[in-house]
C-alpha positions in Angstrom: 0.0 0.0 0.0 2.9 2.5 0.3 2.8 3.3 -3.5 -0.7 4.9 -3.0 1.0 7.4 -0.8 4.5 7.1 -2.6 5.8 5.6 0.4 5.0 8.7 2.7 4.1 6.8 5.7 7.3 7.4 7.7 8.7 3.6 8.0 12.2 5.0 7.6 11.9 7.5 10.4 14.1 10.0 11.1 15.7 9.2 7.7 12.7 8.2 5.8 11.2 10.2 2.8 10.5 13.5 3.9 6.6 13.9 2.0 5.9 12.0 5.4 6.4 14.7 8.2 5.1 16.6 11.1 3.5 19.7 11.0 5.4 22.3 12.1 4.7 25.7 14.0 3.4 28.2 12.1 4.4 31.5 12.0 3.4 34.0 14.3 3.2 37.4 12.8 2.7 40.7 14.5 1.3 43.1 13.1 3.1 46.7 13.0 1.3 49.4 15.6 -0.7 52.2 14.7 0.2 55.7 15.3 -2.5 57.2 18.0 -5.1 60.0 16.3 -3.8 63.6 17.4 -7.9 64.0 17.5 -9.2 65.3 20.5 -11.7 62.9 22.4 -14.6 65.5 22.4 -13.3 66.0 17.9 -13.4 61.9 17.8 -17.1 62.2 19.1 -15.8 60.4 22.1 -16.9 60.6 25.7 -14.2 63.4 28.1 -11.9 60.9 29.9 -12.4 62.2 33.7 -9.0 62.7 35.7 -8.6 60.3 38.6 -7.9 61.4 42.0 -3.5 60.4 41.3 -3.8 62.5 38.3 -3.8 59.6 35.7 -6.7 59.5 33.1 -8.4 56.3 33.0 -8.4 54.8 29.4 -12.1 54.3 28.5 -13.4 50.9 27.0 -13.6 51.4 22.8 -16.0 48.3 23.2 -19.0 48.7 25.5 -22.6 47.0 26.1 -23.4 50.5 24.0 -21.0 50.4 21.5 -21.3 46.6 20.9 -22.9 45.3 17.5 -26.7 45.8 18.5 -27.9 42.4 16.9 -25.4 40.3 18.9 -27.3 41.0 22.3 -30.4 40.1 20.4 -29.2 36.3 19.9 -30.2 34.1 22.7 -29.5 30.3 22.1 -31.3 28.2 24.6 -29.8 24.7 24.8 -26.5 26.4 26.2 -28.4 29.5 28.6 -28.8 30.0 32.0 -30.0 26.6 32.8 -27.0 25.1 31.7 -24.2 27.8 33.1 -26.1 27.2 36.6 -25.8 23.0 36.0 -21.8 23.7 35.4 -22.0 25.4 38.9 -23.9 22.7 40.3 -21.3 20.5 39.4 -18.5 22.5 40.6 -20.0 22.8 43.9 -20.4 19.0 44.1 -16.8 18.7 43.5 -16.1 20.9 46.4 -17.5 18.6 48.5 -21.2 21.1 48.7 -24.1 18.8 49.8 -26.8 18.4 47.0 -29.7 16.5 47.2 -28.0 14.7 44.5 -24.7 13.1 43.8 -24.4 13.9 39.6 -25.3 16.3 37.5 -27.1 14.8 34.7 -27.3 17.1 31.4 -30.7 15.8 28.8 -30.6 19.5 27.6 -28.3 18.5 24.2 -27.9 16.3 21.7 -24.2 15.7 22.3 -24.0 11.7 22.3 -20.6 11.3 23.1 -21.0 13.0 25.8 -24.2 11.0 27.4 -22.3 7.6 27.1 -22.6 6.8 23.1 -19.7 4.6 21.8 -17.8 5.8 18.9 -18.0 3.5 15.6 -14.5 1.3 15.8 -14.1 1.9 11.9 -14.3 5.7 11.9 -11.9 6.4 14.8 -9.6 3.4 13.6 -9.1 5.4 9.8 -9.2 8.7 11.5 -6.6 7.5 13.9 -4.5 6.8 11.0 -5.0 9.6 9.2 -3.6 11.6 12.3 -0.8 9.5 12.5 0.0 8.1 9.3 2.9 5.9 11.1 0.1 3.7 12.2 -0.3 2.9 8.6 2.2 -0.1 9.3 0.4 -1.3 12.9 -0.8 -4.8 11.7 -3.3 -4.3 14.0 -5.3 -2.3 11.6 -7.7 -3.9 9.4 -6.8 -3.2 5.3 -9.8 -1.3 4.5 -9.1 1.2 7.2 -5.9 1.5 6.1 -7.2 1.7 2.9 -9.7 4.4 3.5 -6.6 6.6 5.2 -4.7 6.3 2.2 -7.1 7.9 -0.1 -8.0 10.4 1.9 -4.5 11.5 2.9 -3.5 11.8 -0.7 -6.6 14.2 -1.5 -5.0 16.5 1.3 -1.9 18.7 0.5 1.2 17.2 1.4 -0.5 13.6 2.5 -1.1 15.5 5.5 -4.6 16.4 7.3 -2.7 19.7 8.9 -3.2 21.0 5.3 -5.8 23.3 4.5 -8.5 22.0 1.6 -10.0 23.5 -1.3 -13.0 25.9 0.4 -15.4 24.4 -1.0 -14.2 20.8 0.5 -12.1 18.0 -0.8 -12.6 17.1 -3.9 -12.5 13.2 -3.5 -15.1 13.7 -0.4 -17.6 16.0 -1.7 -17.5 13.0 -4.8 -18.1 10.3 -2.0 -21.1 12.5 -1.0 -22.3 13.1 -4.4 -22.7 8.8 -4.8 -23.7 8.7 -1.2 -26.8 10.7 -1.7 -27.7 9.0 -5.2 -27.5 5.9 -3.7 -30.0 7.2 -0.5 -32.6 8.8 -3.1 -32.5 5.7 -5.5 -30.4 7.0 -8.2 -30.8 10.7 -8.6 -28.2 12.6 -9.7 -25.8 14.6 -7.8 -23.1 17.0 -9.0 -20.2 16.9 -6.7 -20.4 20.6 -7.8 -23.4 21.1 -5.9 -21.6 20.1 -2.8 -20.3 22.3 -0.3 -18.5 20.5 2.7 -19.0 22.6 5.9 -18.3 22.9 9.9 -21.3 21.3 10.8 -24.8 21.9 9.8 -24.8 24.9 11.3 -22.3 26.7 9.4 -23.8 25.7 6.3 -27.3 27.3 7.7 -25.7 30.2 8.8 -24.1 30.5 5.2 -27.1 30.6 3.3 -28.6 32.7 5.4 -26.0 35.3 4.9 -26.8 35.0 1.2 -30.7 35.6 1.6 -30.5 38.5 4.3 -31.3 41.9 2.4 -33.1 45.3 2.2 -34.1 47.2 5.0 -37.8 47.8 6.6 -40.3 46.5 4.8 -38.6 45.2 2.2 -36.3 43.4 5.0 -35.4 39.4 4.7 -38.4 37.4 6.3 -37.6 33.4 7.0 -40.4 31.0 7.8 -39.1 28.7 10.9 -41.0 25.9 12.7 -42.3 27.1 16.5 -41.2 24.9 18.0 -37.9 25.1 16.3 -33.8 24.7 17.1 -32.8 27.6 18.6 -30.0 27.9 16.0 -32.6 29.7 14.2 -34.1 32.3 15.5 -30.4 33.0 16.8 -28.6 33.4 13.2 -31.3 35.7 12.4 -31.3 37.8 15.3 -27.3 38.0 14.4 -28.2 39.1 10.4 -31.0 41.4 11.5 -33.5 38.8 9.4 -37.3 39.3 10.3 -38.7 35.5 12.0 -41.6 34.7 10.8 -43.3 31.7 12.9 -45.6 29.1 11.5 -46.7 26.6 14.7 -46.7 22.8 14.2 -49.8 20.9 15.5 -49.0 19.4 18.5 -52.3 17.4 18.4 -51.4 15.6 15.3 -47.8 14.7 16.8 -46.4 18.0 15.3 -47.6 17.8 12.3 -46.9 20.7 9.6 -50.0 22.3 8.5 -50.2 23.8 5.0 -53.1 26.5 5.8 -50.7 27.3 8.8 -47.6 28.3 6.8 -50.2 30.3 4.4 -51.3 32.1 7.2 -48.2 32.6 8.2 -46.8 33.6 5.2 -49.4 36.7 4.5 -49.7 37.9 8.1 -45.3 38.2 7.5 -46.4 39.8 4.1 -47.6 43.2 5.5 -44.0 44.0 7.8 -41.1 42.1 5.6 -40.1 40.8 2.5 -40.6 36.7 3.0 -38.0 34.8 1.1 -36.8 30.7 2.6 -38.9 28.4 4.4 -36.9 26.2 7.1 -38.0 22.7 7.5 -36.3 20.2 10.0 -37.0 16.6 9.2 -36.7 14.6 11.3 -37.8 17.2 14.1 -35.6 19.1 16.5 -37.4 19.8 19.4 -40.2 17.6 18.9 -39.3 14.4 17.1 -41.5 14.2 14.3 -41.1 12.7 10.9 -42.6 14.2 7.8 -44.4 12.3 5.8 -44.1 12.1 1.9 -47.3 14.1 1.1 -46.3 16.7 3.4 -43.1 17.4 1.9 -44.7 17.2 -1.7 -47.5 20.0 0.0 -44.5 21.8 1.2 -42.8 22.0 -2.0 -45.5 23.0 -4.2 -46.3 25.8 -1.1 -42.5 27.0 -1.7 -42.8 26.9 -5.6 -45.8 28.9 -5.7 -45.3 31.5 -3.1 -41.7 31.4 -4.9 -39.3 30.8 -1.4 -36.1 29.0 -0.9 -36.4 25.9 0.8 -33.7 24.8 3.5 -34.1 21.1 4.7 -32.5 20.5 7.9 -31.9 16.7 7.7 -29.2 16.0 10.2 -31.2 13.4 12.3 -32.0 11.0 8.7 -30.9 7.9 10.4 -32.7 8.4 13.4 -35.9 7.0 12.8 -37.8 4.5 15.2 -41.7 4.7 14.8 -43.6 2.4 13.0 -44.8 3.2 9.6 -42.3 6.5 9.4 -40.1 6.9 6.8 -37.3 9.5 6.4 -37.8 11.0 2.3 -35.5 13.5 1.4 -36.5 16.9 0.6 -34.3 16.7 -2.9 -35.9 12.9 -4.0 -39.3 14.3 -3.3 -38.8 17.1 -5.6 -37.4 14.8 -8.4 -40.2 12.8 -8.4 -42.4 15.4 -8.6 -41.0 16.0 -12.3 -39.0 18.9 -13.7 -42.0 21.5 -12.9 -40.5 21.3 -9.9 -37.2 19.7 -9.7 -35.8 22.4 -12.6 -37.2 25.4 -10.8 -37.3 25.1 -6.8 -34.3 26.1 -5.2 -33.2 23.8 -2.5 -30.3 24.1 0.1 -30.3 20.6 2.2 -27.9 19.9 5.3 -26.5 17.2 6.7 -24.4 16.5 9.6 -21.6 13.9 11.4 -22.7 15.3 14.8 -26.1 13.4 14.9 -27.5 9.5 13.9 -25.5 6.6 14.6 -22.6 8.8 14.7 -23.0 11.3 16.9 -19.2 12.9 16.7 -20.2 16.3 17.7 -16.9 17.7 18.2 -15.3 16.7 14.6 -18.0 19.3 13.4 -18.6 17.6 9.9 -21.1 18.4 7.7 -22.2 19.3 4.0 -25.0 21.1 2.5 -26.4 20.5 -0.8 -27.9 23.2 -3.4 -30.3 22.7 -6.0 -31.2 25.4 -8.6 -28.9 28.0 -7.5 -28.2 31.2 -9.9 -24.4 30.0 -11.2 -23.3 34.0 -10.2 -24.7 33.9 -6.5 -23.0 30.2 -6.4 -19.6 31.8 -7.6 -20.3 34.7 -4.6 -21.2 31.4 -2.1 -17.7 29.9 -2.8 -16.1 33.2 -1.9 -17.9 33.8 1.1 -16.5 30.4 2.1 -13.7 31.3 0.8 -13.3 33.7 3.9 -13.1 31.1 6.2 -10.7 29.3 4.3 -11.6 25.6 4.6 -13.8 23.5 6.8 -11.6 21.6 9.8 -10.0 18.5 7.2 -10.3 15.9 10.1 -14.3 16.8 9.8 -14.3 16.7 5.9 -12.5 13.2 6.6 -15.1 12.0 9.1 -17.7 12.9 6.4 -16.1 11.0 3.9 -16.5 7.8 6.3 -20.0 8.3 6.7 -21.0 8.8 3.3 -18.0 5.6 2.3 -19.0 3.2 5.2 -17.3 -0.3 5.3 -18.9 -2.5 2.0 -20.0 -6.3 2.3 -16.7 -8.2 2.0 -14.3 -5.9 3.5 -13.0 -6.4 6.7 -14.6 -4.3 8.9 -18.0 -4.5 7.6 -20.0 -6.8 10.0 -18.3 -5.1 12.7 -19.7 -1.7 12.2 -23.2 -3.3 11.1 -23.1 -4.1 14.6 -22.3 -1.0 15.8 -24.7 1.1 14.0 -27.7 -1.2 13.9 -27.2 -1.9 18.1 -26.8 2.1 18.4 -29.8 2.7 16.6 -31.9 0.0 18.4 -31.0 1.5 21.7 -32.5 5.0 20.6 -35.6 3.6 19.4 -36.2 1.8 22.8 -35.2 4.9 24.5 -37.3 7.0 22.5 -40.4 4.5 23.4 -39.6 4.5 26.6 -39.5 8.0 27.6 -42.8 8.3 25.6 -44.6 5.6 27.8 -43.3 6.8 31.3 -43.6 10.5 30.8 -47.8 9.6 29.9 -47.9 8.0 33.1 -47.6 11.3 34.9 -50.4 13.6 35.3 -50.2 16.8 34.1 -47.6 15.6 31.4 -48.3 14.3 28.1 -45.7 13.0 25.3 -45.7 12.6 21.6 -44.7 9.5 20.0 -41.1 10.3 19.5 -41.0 9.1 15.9 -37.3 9.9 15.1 -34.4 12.8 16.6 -33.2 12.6 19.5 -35.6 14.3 22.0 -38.6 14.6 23.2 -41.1 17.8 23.8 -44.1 16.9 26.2 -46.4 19.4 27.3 -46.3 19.8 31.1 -49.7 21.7 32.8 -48.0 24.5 35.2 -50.2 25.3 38.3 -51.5 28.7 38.2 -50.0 29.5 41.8 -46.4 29.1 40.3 -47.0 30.7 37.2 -47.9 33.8 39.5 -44.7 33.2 41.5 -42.2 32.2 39.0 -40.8 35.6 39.6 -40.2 37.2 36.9 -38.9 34.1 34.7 -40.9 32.2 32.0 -43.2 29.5 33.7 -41.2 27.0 32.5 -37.9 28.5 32.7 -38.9 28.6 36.7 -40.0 24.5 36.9 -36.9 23.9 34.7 -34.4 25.6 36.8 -36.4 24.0 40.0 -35.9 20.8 38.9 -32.2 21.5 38.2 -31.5 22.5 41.7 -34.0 19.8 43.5 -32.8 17.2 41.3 -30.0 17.4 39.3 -31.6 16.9 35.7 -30.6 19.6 33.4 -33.4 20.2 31.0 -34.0 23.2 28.2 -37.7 25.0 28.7 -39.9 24.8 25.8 -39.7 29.0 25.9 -36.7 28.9 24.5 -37.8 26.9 21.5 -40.7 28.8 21.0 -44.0 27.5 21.6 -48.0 28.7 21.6 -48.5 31.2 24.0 -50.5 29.4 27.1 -48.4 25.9 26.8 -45.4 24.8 28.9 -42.9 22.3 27.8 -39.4 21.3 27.8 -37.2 19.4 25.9 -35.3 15.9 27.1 -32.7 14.3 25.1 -33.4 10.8 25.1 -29.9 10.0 24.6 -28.4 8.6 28.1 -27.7 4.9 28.6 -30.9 3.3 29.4 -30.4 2.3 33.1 -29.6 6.2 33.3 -32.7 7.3 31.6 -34.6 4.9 33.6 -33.6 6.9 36.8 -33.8 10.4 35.0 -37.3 9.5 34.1 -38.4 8.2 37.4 -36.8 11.7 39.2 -38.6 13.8 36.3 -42.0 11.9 37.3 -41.5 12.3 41.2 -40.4 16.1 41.0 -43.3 16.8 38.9 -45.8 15.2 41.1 -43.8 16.8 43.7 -44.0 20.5 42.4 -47.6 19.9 41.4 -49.0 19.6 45.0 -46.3 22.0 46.2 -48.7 24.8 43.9 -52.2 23.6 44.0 
């Protein structure tokens, strides 16, 4: 194998060929100073410095809560607020020895899977490992598809090395491996590798094509349709761009079901204060676990086409479906077999993610986004605004590559991580039944089937005496935070999802090892029962 790399992988260390190397240092640079303005504070419209009482002038701040971009202090982002800075406090405390009415912390409020007790798959790490390390590449211990994998990727990356920046727009070789991966999901329609754009995440691939669809100013602002309740990432990258939310509610009695007549009315209510331009769409659903079906998404497309919006299809969570009868379709196959009245005219953007499924490797932040029908000039000003950023982190891109180029039948590794993922993916869907059937044996909650995601979203009835004595937090803000301190269960309020005005819920990541869960779901039952006849 050492021809693929041209014998880079460093068996002759420290005389070996010298294409197989560390990274070194870079550069620092400084920058040279700038001469100070001979302006006068009161001529720079700057505040009069005040002379302290030892006769030095105190230098005041250039960047203040007043001088700050104004849209930053509008972003709030819920699954890491005040809830969670107060659990990291909790947990400090407990390490100082600070008695608790419980012994752990126990963070549902994200989907980080890793971090609740998720294995890694075997494969990726075992090719990732090697492409850190490309030494390894003569470890026996490896099986010869890992190896194999490690070698192609390293020689897509400059100098065989993943310390080397990519093209912006992603590795070639990977954003290929997408392309096939997703004609091989959608059952053979084309994708142009072209068309793919690796990225740091979903959500840097969201935030991107936001960026492109933000313009004008008052009534002619940027207005972009988002599911309430919806991922806080959201209505935060809009607050950031100065965008205009428009809300369209989900039907919580038919399991959050997405109501055409709903985004219409949505839609023309919007119509009279902004300029509405994308519709969101998470599938499956982040907070609330749904799974669109097939004629929704067709209704959903022929919505966008006629009201003429960009569609974005958030469809990170596409493995993670467990409910009878559901099926995950993707946005793009959908609109392909709909014909080219559609499929030649809608304008799609569609995301995908390593953070989330059977993988869940938040912290690689891997992702792509595919577009569809995109104007070739705003695709060339796309690549440049990546461009800024200069790549996507390689060892993500690599990650990606993994996913989309799993072990095949035959090679080495393949029943191995068919074990892995299919045992992963059974445990969620018994999770996900299970906190559905204990949380609807509590009254004064009541749970959706949690059809695919990772979470669930069950409405929770608030008594009236601590709604009036929730002082001055949202109702559900105040049971959250009481359960946190009572308890040690770290949940997100469903306020900071969004939600219709006069219901309380909160979000619960069903993602801790089920013994775990089983104890997290028995405390959540207790303190609610608990809290309940505390305010009646």
């Amino acid at each position: 194998m050492s021809e693929l790399l041209g014998g880079t992988h460093g068996a002759q260390r420290p005389g070996g060929d010298p294409r197989v190397r560390a990274l070194t240092s870079p550069l620092l640079f400084s920058s040279p100073g700038r001469a100070l303005s001979s302006l006068s504070a009161t001529r720079r419209g700057l505040p009069k410095e005040k002379m302290s009482e030892n006769g030095v002038v105190p230098r005041a701040k250039v960047l203040t809560i007043d001088t700050m971009n104004p849209t930053v202090k509008n972003v709030e982002y819920a699954v890491r607020g005040p809830i969670v800075a107060r659990a990291v406090e909790l947990e400090r405390e407990l390490s100082e020895g600070m008695k608790k009415p419980f012994a752990e912390v126990i963070k549902a409020n994200i989907g980080d899977a890793h971090a609740m007790g998720q294995q890694p798959i075997t494969f990726f790490r075992q090719v990732l490992a090697l492409c850190s390390y490309p030494e390894l590449l003569n470890d026996s211990t490896f099986p010869e598809d890992a190896k194999s994998r490690a070698y192609r990727i390293l020689q897509s990356c400059g100098g065989n090395s993943m310390g080397s920046y990519s093209a912006s727009q992603g590795i070639d070789s990977v954003r290929q491996d997408v392309a096939h991966y997703i004609e091989r999901r959608d059952g053979g329609v084309p994708c142009d590798p072209d068309n793919i754009y690796l990225t740091t995440g979903a959500s840097d691939g969201i935030m991107t094509m936001l960026k492109l669809l933000v313009c004008g100013e008052g009534a002619t602002r940027t207005g972009v349709m988002i599911s309430i309740p919806q991922y806080p990432l959201y209505s935060a990258a809009l607050a950031e761009l100065g965008a205009v939310q428009i809300n369209y509610y989900l039907n919580e009695e038919k399991c959050w079901s997405l109501d055409i007549s709903e985004l219409q009315r949505a839609l023309d209510e919007a119509r009279h204060y902004c300029s509405p331009r994308a519709l969101c769409i998470i599938n499956p659903g982040n907070p609330t676990g749904q799974v669109q079906s097939r004629q929704c998404i067709e209704d959903v497309i022929r919505f966008a086409a006629k009201e003429r919006l960009f569609l974005m299809a958030d469809e990170v969570y596409q493995d993670n479906v467990y409910a009878e009868g559901c099926q995950f379709h993707s946005f793009k196959k959908v609109l392909f077999e709909m014909g080219p009245e559609y499929s030649n005219t809608v304008e799609l953007a569609s995301f995908h993610s390593t953070s989330k499924c059977y993988m869940g490797e938040c912290g690689f932040r891997g992702g792509y986004m595919e577009v569809m029908n995109m104007d070739d000039e705003v695709k060339a000003q796309l690549t440049k605004l990546l461009s800024v950023r200069l790549c996507p982190p390689v060892p993500g891109q690599a990650l990606m590559d993994l996913v989309v180029n799993p072990p095949q039948p035959g090679e080495p590794s393949y029943d191995n991580f068919i074990k892995e993922r299919t045992a992963t993916l059974s445990a969620l869907a018994e999770k996900a039944k299970l906190t559905e059937q204990v949380l609807n044996t509590v009254q004064g909650i009541s749970c959706n089937p949690v059809q695919g995601a990772m979470y669930s979203f069950p409405h929770i009835t608030i008594p009236e005496k601590a709604i009036k004595e929730e002082q001055g937090q949202q109702p559900d803000m105040f049971y959250c935070m009481k359960m946190l301190e009572e308890t040690g269960i770290c949940l997100v309020p469903g306020s900071g999802f969004g939600q219709k005005e006069g219901t309380y819920h909160f979000r619960m990541t069903i993602l801790p090892p089920i013994d775990k869960l089983q104890i997290l779901l028995i405390k959540v039952k207790e303190f609610h029962q608990k809290f309940t006849q505390q305010y009646s």
